Amino acid sequence: FDKQDPSKIINLACVEAAVPTIQYCFYEGARSVVLASHMGCPNGKKEPQLSVEPVAKALQGLINRPVTFLDDCVGSEVEKATAKPDKGSVFSLGG
């Protein structure tokens, strides 16, 4: 991430490295893929500038399918979204 503009990703190498694994999951019949990541929670508090949402947006372009970003990794919203996903769904969890 750019320290001046955290919505800007400077290096996509780690995101690009995940693409073959995501594609492999679907090739092998996975109904959906759920990804979890974080940039940190200083003092246990979510900081909007540390959100991984920009990573989810970048990933969409790399895998040519929608990526649903969920702003948490636990809880009823996450459970509801991931419980009965459409075939081919990709979810990105994290604050």
PDB file of C-alpha atoms in Angstrom:
ATOM      1  CA  PHE A   1       0.000   0.000   0.000  1.00  0.00           C
ATOM      2  CA  ASP A   2       0.987   3.576  -0.573  1.00  0.00           C
ATOM      3  CA  LYS A   3       1.536   5.222   2.834  1.00  0.00           C
ATOM      4  CA  GLN A   4       0.046   8.494   1.590  1.00  0.00           C
ATOM      5  CA  ASP A   5      -2.971   6.822  -0.070  1.00  0.00           C
ATOM      6  CA  PRO A   6      -3.775   3.398   1.436  1.00  0.00           C
ATOM      7  CA  SER A   7      -6.414   2.756  -1.238  1.00  0.00           C
ATOM      8  CA  LYS A   8      -3.537   2.516  -3.710  1.00  0.00           C
ATOM      9  CA  ILE A   9      -1.700  -0.796  -3.956  1.00  0.00           C
ATOM     10  CA  ILE A  10       1.953  -0.404  -4.889  1.00  0.00           C
ATOM     11  CA  ASN A  11       2.876  -4.054  -5.323  1.00  0.00           C
ATOM     12  CA  LEU A  12       0.402  -6.734  -6.423  1.00  0.00           C
ATOM     13  CA  ALA A  13       2.898  -9.622  -6.191  1.00  0.00           C
ATOM     14  CA  CYS A  14       1.218 -11.314  -3.206  1.00  0.00           C
ATOM     15  CA  VAL A  15      -2.233 -10.906  -4.726  1.00  0.00           C
ATOM     16  CA  GLU A  16      -1.040 -12.227  -8.085  1.00  0.00           C
ATOM     17  CA  ALA A  17       0.580 -15.191  -6.332  1.00  0.00           C
ATOM     18  CA  ALA A  18      -2.825 -16.239  -4.942  1.00  0.00           C
ATOM     19  CA  VAL A  19      -4.532 -16.341  -8.357  1.00  0.00           C
ATOM     20  CA  PRO A  20      -3.383 -19.841  -9.428  1.00  0.00           C
ATOM     21  CA  THR A  21      -4.579 -21.316  -6.125  1.00  0.00           C
ATOM     22  CA  ILE A  22      -7.983 -19.635  -6.434  1.00  0.00           C
ATOM     23  CA  GLN A  23      -8.320 -20.881 -10.015  1.00  0.00           C
ATOM     24  CA  TYR A  24      -7.260 -24.372  -8.936  1.00  0.00           C
ATOM     25  CA  CYS A  25      -9.952 -24.452  -6.259  1.00  0.00           C
ATOM     26  CA  PHE A  26     -12.636 -23.768  -8.855  1.00  0.00           C
ATOM     27  CA  TYR A  27     -11.088 -26.197 -11.337  1.00  0.00           C
ATOM     28  CA  GLU A  28     -11.329 -28.890  -8.674  1.00  0.00           C
ATOM     29  CA  GLY A  29     -15.008 -28.138  -8.055  1.00  0.00           C
ATOM     30  CA  ALA A  30     -15.087 -25.657  -5.188  1.00  0.00           C
ATOM     31  CA  ARG A  31     -18.443 -23.888  -4.980  1.00  0.00           C
ATOM     32  CA  SER A  32     -16.828 -20.773  -3.523  1.00  0.00           C
ATOM     33  CA  VAL A  33     -13.538 -19.479  -2.194  1.00  0.00           C
ATOM     34  CA  VAL A  34     -13.275 -17.499   1.039  1.00  0.00           C
ATOM     35  CA  LEU A  35     -10.109 -15.449   1.520  1.00  0.00           C
ATOM     36  CA  ALA A  36      -9.047 -13.894   4.806  1.00  0.00           C
ATOM     37  CA  SER A  37      -6.427 -11.237   5.286  1.00  0.00           C
ATOM     38  CA  HIS A  38      -5.704  -8.208   7.418  1.00  0.00           C
ATOM     39  CA  MET A  39      -3.473  -5.191   7.632  1.00  0.00           C
ATOM     40  CA  GLY A  40      -3.741  -4.963  11.405  1.00  0.00           C
ATOM     41  CA  CYS A  41      -5.973  -3.571  14.124  1.00  0.00           C
ATOM     42  CA  PRO A  42      -3.910  -1.163  16.195  1.00  0.00           C
ATOM     43  CA  ASN A  43      -5.016  -1.274  19.830  1.00  0.00           C
ATOM     44  CA  GLY A  44      -7.817  -3.667  18.840  1.00  0.00           C
ATOM     45  CA  LYS A  45      -9.635  -1.015  16.787  1.00  0.00           C
ATOM     46  CA  LYS A  46     -10.431  -1.125  13.081  1.00  0.00           C
ATOM     47  CA  GLU A  47      -8.730   1.600  11.108  1.00  0.00           C
ATOM     48  CA  PRO A  48     -10.390   2.352   7.735  1.00  0.00           C
ATOM     49  CA  GLN A  49      -7.033   3.127   6.133  1.00  0.00           C
ATOM     50  CA  LEU A  50      -5.910  -0.444   6.937  1.00  0.00           C
ATOM     51  CA  SER A  51      -8.851  -2.098   5.162  1.00  0.00           C
ATOM     52  CA  VAL A  52      -8.060  -4.843   2.657  1.00  0.00           C
ATOM     53  CA  GLU A  53     -10.986  -3.737   0.470  1.00  0.00           C
ATOM     54  CA  PRO A  54      -8.586  -2.278  -2.162  1.00  0.00           C
ATOM     55  CA  VAL A  55      -6.962  -5.719  -2.387  1.00  0.00           C
ATOM     56  CA  ALA A  56     -10.352  -7.329  -3.050  1.00  0.00           C
ATOM     57  CA  LYS A  57     -10.996  -4.814  -5.829  1.00  0.00           C
ATOM     58  CA  ALA A  58      -7.598  -5.504  -7.391  1.00  0.00           C
ATOM     59  CA  LEU A  59      -8.180  -9.248  -7.170  1.00  0.00           C
ATOM     60  CA  GLN A  60     -11.434  -8.925  -9.142  1.00  0.00           C
ATOM     61  CA  GLY A  61      -9.499  -7.742 -12.142  1.00  0.00           C
ATOM     62  CA  LEU A  62      -6.939 -10.507 -11.852  1.00  0.00           C
ATOM     63  CA  ILE A  63      -9.436 -13.387 -11.641  1.00  0.00           C
ATOM     64  CA  ASN A  64     -12.119 -11.905 -13.903  1.00  0.00           C
ATOM     65  CA  ARG A  65     -14.960 -12.548 -11.483  1.00  0.00           C
ATOM     66  CA  PRO A  66     -16.639 -10.532  -8.726  1.00  0.00           C
ATOM     67  CA  VAL A  67     -15.079 -10.541  -5.266  1.00  0.00           C
ATOM     68  CA  THR A  68     -17.460  -9.777  -2.424  1.00  0.00           C
ATOM     69  CA  PHE A  69     -15.722  -7.826   0.319  1.00  0.00           C
ATOM     70  CA  LEU A  70     -17.031  -8.368   3.844  1.00  0.00           C
ATOM     71  CA  ASP A  71     -15.784  -5.923   6.462  1.00  0.00           C
ATOM     72  CA  ASP A  72     -15.256  -8.577   9.133  1.00  0.00           C
ATOM     73  CA  CYS A  73     -14.088 -12.160   9.447  1.00  0.00           C
ATOM     74  CA  VAL A  74     -16.712 -13.393  11.922  1.00  0.00           C
ATOM     75  CA  GLY A  75     -20.312 -12.704  12.762  1.00  0.00           C
ATOM     76  CA  SER A  76     -23.786 -13.059  11.346  1.00  0.00           C
ATOM     77  CA  GLU A  77     -23.114 -10.979   8.208  1.00  0.00           C
ATOM     78  CA  VAL A  78     -20.189 -13.198   7.245  1.00  0.00           C
ATOM     79  CA  GLU A  79     -22.080 -16.378   8.089  1.00  0.00           C
ATOM     80  CA  LYS A  80     -25.117 -15.307   6.072  1.00  0.00           C
ATOM     81  CA  ALA A  81     -23.071 -14.276   3.029  1.00  0.00           C
ATOM     82  CA  THR A  82     -20.952 -17.416   2.920  1.00  0.00           C
ATOM     83  CA  ALA A  83     -23.493 -20.042   4.044  1.00  0.00           C
ATOM     84  CA  LYS A  84     -25.111 -20.727   0.657  1.00  0.00           C
ATOM     85  CA  PRO A  85     -22.940 -19.008  -1.924  1.00  0.00           C
ATOM     86  CA  ASP A  86     -23.600 -18.942  -5.630  1.00  0.00           C
ATOM     87  CA  LYS A  87     -21.321 -21.232  -7.601  1.00  0.00           C
ATOM     88  CA  GLY A  88     -18.094 -19.428  -8.403  1.00  0.00           C
ATOM     89  CA  SER A  89     -18.361 -16.900  -5.575  1.00  0.00           C
ATOM     90  CA  VAL A  90     -15.252 -15.328  -4.109  1.00  0.00           C
ATOM     91  CA  PHE A  91     -15.344 -13.616  -0.718  1.00  0.00           C
ATOM     92  CA  SER A  92     -12.672 -11.458   0.861  1.00  0.00           C
ATOM     93  CA  LEU A  93     -12.911 -11.185   4.639  1.00  0.00           C
ATOM     94  CA  GLY A  94     -11.167  -8.583   6.696  1.00  0.00           C
ATOM     95  CA  GLY A  95     -11.336  -5.133   8.111  1.00  0.00           C
TER      96      GLY A  95
END
